[in-house]
Structures are given as C-alpha cells and as structure tokens.
Tab-separated table of C-alpha atoms in Angstrom:
chain	number	residue	atom	x	y	z
A	30	MET	CA	-10.501	-27.006	7.030
A	31	GLN	CA	-8.950	-24.352	4.836
A	32	GLN	CA	-12.446	-23.132	3.976
A	33	ILE	CA	-13.281	-22.712	7.675
A	34	ALA	CA	-9.909	-21.078	8.411
A	35	ALA	CA	-10.446	-18.612	5.545
A	36	ALA	CA	-13.767	-17.536	7.097
A	37	TYR	CA	-12.128	-15.939	10.158
A	38	PRO	CA	-12.521	-12.148	9.813
A	39	ASP	CA	-9.360	-11.235	11.760
A	40	PRO	CA	-6.417	-11.464	9.279
A	41	GLU	CA	-3.880	-12.526	11.920
A	42	LEU	CA	-6.137	-15.243	13.308
A	43	ARG	CA	-7.096	-16.353	9.782
A	44	ALA	CA	-3.426	-16.748	8.791
A	45	ARG	CA	-2.690	-18.676	12.000
A	46	TYR	CA	-5.540	-21.151	11.377
A	47	GLN	CA	-4.687	-21.530	7.683
A	48	THR	CA	-1.129	-22.465	8.649
A	49	ALA	CA	-2.396	-24.886	11.304
A	50	ALA	CA	-4.794	-26.499	8.798
A	51	GLU	CA	-1.855	-27.405	6.543
A	52	THR	CA	-0.463	-29.799	9.153
A	53	PHE	CA	-3.665	-30.867	10.929
A	54	ARG	CA	-3.936	-34.566	11.764
A	55	ILE	CA	-6.739	-36.501	13.419
A	56	PRO	CA	-5.697	-37.569	16.933
A	57	TYR	CA	-4.496	-41.152	17.207
A	58	TRP	CA	-6.418	-43.490	19.508
A	59	ASP	CA	-4.175	-46.108	21.067
A	60	SER	CA	-6.893	-48.701	21.590
A	61	ALA	CA	-4.507	-50.977	23.525
A	62	GLN	CA	-3.548	-48.262	26.053
A	63	LEU	CA	-5.127	-48.648	29.477
A	64	LYS	CA	-6.953	-45.519	30.653
A	65	GLN	CA	-8.146	-44.309	34.042
A	66	ARG	CA	-11.870	-43.501	34.085
A	67	GLN	CA	-14.572	-43.795	36.722
A	68	GLY	CA	-12.076	-45.158	39.228
A	69	ARG	CA	-11.011	-48.039	36.983
A	70	THR	CA	-7.981	-48.635	34.832
A	71	SER	CA	-9.057	-50.403	31.658
A	72	LEU	CA	-9.387	-50.167	27.906
A	73	ASN	CA	-11.824	-47.452	26.937
A	74	ILE	CA	-12.865	-45.240	24.045
A	75	PRO	CA	-11.460	-41.706	24.095
A	76	TYR	CA	-13.450	-39.375	26.331
A	77	LEU	CA	-13.971	-36.950	23.438
A	78	CYS	CA	-15.966	-39.654	21.591
A	79	THR	CA	-18.470	-39.834	24.473
A	80	LEU	CA	-19.566	-36.175	24.308
A	81	PRO	CA	-22.644	-35.465	22.112
A	82	THR	CA	-21.626	-31.812	21.745
A	83	VAL	CA	-18.365	-29.884	21.999
A	84	GLN	CA	-17.464	-26.226	22.287
A	85	VAL	CA	-15.299	-24.886	19.481
A	86	PHE	CA	-13.835	-21.562	18.472
A	87	THR	CA	-15.548	-20.569	15.190
A	88	PRO	CA	-15.300	-17.685	12.737
A	89	THR	CA	-18.620	-16.323	14.028
A	90	SER	CA	-17.641	-16.593	17.698
A	91	ALA	CA	-14.068	-15.317	17.243
A	92	GLY	CA	-14.795	-11.689	18.121
A	93	ASP	CA	-17.249	-12.445	20.931
A	94	THR	CA	-15.586	-11.693	24.270
A	95	ILE	CA	-18.602	-12.924	26.260
A	96	ARG	CA	-19.100	-16.233	24.408
A	97	PRO	CA	-15.943	-16.985	22.411
A	98	PHE	CA	-17.008	-20.608	21.794
A	99	GLU	CA	-19.907	-22.144	19.927
A	100	THR	CA	-21.516	-25.455	20.880
A	101	ILE	CA	-21.738	-27.887	17.943
A	102	ASP	CA	-22.639	-31.548	17.428
A	103	ASN	CA	-19.515	-33.634	18.035
A	104	PRO	CA	-18.626	-35.507	14.802
A	105	LEU	CA	-16.537	-37.999	16.827
A	106	TYR	CA	-19.644	-38.908	18.841
A	107	SER	CA	-21.962	-39.333	15.859
A	108	TYR	CA	-21.419	-38.237	12.306
A	109	LYS	CA	-24.463	-36.741	10.564
A	110	PHE	CA	-24.751	-37.871	6.938
A	111	VAL	CA	-25.245	-35.257	4.242
A	112	SER	CA	-27.172	-37.906	2.275
A	113	ASN	CA	-27.655	-41.641	2.543
A	114	GLN	CA	-26.676	-42.236	-1.064
A	115	GLY	CA	-24.700	-45.448	-1.365
A	116	ILE	CA	-25.606	-46.698	2.120
A	117	THR	CA	-27.534	-49.958	2.033
A	118	SER	CA	-29.541	-51.956	4.527
A	119	PHE	CA	-29.053	-55.696	4.914
A	120	GLN	CA	-29.870	-58.796	6.901
A	121	ASP	CA	-27.280	-60.836	8.772
A	122	GLN	CA	-27.037	-64.635	8.730
A	123	ASP	CA	-29.608	-64.809	11.572
A	124	GLY	CA	-32.159	-62.758	9.628
A	125	ASN	CA	-31.702	-59.599	11.722
A	126	PHE	CA	-32.410	-56.462	9.699
A	127	PHE	CA	-30.048	-53.469	9.853
A	128	PRO	CA	-31.677	-50.368	8.273
A	129	PHE	CA	-28.497	-48.411	7.515
A	130	ALA	CA	-30.126	-46.846	4.432
A	131	ASN	CA	-32.525	-44.934	6.727
A	132	ALA	CA	-29.805	-43.570	8.996
A	133	LYS	CA	-29.154	-39.835	9.195
A	134	GLY	CA	-26.357	-40.350	11.758
A	135	THR	CA	-23.921	-43.059	12.789
A	136	SER	CA	-24.694	-45.550	15.550
A	137	ARG	CA	-22.538	-47.595	17.919
A	138	TYR	CA	-24.304	-50.390	19.824
A	139	PRO	CA	-27.811	-49.486	18.650
A	140	PRO	CA	-30.740	-51.561	19.939
A	141	GLN	CA	-31.924	-54.515	17.841
A	142	PHE	CA	-34.029	-52.983	15.075
A	143	ASN	CA	-37.802	-53.325	15.463
A	144	SER	CA	-39.936	-51.503	12.888
A	145	ARG	CA	-42.947	-51.624	15.256
A	146	ASP	CA	-41.125	-49.732	18.013
A	147	PRO	CA	-41.065	-45.977	17.224
A	148	THR	CA	-38.328	-45.315	19.808
A	149	VAL	CA	-35.983	-47.894	18.277
A	150	THR	CA	-36.822	-46.754	14.744
A	151	SER	CA	-36.009	-43.158	15.715
A	152	GLN	CA	-32.723	-44.237	17.320
A	153	TRP	CA	-31.706	-46.061	14.139
A	154	ASP	CA	-32.805	-43.168	11.927
A	155	ASN	CA	-31.051	-40.436	13.912
A	156	GLY	CA	-28.033	-42.343	15.231
A	157	PHE	CA	-27.625	-43.917	18.656
A	158	ASN	CA	-24.523	-44.530	20.775
A	159	ASP	CA	-24.338	-46.758	23.824
A	160	ASN	CA	-20.880	-45.841	25.095
A	161	ASP	CA	-21.369	-47.884	28.272
A	162	ALA	CA	-21.754	-51.022	26.120
A	163	ILE	CA	-18.564	-50.141	24.218
A	164	THR	CA	-16.691	-49.601	27.480
A	165	GLU	CA	-17.929	-52.924	28.850
A	166	ALA	CA	-16.940	-54.762	25.662
A	167	LEU	CA	-13.468	-53.191	25.735
A	168	ARG	CA	-13.034	-54.065	29.409
A	169	ASN	CA	-13.732	-57.694	28.543
A	170	LEU	CA	-10.996	-57.595	25.896
A	171	SER	CA	-7.999	-58.265	28.099
A	172	SER	CA	-5.490	-59.386	25.475
A	173	LEU	CA	-5.377	-56.377	23.155
A	174	GLY	CA	-1.978	-55.140	24.363
A	175	GLU	CA	-0.604	-58.676	24.064
A	176	ASP	CA	-2.054	-58.955	20.549
A	177	VAL	CA	-0.307	-55.745	19.474
A	178	TYR	CA	2.961	-57.045	20.938
A	179	ARG	CA	2.583	-60.382	19.128
A	180	SER	CA	1.995	-58.599	15.814
A	181	PHE	CA	5.518	-57.176	16.081
A	182	THR	CA	7.162	-60.537	16.815
A	183	THR	CA	6.818	-61.973	13.306
A	184	SER	CA	9.398	-61.355	10.606
A	185	ASN	CA	6.860	-62.045	7.844
A	186	TYR	CA	5.268	-58.781	6.661
A	187	THR	CA	2.146	-60.481	5.268
A	188	TRP	CA	1.465	-62.212	8.593
A	189	PHE	CA	2.108	-58.909	10.388
A	190	SER	CA	-0.155	-56.805	8.190
A	191	SER	CA	-3.044	-58.868	6.887
A	192	THR	CA	-5.670	-61.458	7.730
A	193	GLN	CA	-5.304	-62.905	4.209
A	194	GLN	CA	-2.319	-65.239	4.426
A	195	SER	CA	-1.289	-68.550	2.987
A	196	ASN	CA	0.278	-71.049	5.389
A	197	PRO	CA	0.180	-68.826	8.493
A	198	PRO	CA	1.637	-70.126	11.750
A	199	ALA	CA	-0.593	-71.175	14.634
A	200	PRO	CA	-2.844	-68.254	15.742
A	201	ASN	CA	-1.342	-68.245	19.232
A	202	SER	CA	2.104	-67.423	17.843
A	203	TYR	CA	1.257	-64.288	15.855
A	204	GLN	CA	-1.392	-61.621	15.405
A	205	SER	CA	-1.900	-59.327	12.416
A	206	LEU	CA	-2.562	-55.611	12.639
A	207	GLU	CA	-5.580	-56.093	10.382
A	208	SER	CA	-7.194	-58.600	12.743
A	209	ILE	CA	-6.634	-56.209	15.678
A	210	HIS	CA	-8.152	-53.396	13.597
A	211	ASN	CA	-11.150	-55.621	12.777
A	212	GLU	CA	-11.575	-56.518	16.454
A	213	ILE	CA	-11.758	-52.839	17.432
A	214	HIS	CA	-14.317	-52.216	14.671
A	215	GLY	CA	-16.524	-55.005	15.977
A	216	ILE	CA	-16.197	-54.026	19.608
A	217	THR	CA	-16.806	-50.315	19.103
A	218	GLY	CA	-19.576	-50.882	16.549
A	219	GLY	CA	-21.737	-53.422	18.311
A	220	GLY	CA	-24.044	-53.866	15.322
A	221	GLY	CA	-23.836	-50.214	14.295
A	222	HIS	CA	-21.800	-48.327	11.707
A	223	MET	CA	-18.370	-49.194	13.134
A	224	SER	CA	-19.151	-52.905	13.325
A	225	TRP	CA	-17.997	-55.846	11.217
A	226	ASN	CA	-21.251	-56.003	9.294
A	227	THR	CA	-20.978	-52.561	7.708
C-alpha cells in the first residue's frame, strides 16, 4: 500500500495516502449479522464481494477531472494469482478431482470439474464465483448467531477457541470460534478456494 501511496504525483495527496496506509485495516465481515438484500433479511456475503470490478482512485487517475476513478478487477470478488507455485490439485474421498494447480484466479462454488467440458475447464482455470449459491447456503444456516453466542458462554478458553479439545462438553452446550470459522469457509467456498478441502 505504501508503494501505491508513494506513486501519487500530488505531494499533499501522496502524504495523505501514506498516512492512511499506516493504519489501514481490511474491513471486518460479521458473518452472523443479518443483512437486508433483495427484499429479504438474512445472512449474506458482503455486497462488495459480489462485484467483479470496482472503481478506485489511483495515482494515474488522480489528476483527471473527467474520470477521477479507474475500474479494476475486484480482489474481494476473485483474487488473480501471480503464479500457481505451491498450489496443488487433489481428489476428495469420493474421487472428485479439484484442479487448483491450474487456477489463475480464486473460485467460490465452481461447477463440478469436467476435463471434457471446455466451459467448466475455463471457469476453473480463470476463477468462477456463484454468489447466489453462497447466499442460498448462508440463508440455510439459521443458527450462526446462536453459535457465536454459545462460543462466549464457556469459561474454558480451549473449548472457546479451538476444535481440538480433550474431554469437551456436549456439542449442544458450547461452540468454538474455530468451528464457526470453518463453517463459514465451507459455506462460502462450496468446493472452491475458500472451502474446507483447500
């Protein structure tokens, strides 16, 4: 971020962005917070994650009074990999193949991989997001707020924080933050990069 801030030609604007970059934080997504969208109140992914592109103020657009913003690929929608080094493909217990090593971008709820279908292969290679499937999966998860509440009712830190416990109480009496975190990964991933299997 400092590198981008330093690229602004206007010294006043550059200093302002360099100061802002020192305290920048990624926005927090309260996955248990009900949201109003499309006439329904339900759990949902943040709207910003559903936009393939976003308009941002950049060093090259800063002095442009006609078009002060530049349209870029939204990294919260799909992240484009610089390289696929270290990313591996694998098969799940049912023999389904997940070609993550071929991916140039992240996917959420991609179609079942089929090497004979060029459309599906392209979706896996370039990244594919089915935000409607994520929304539907979240809407079917009615107990998330209750799970967060239950995680705060235990006095045992290990039970509160982790899924790796010895002698835990009955599952209906507590919930760990890690298991809630894992649930959100699975629901938002749907077999893609955010899922349990990656």
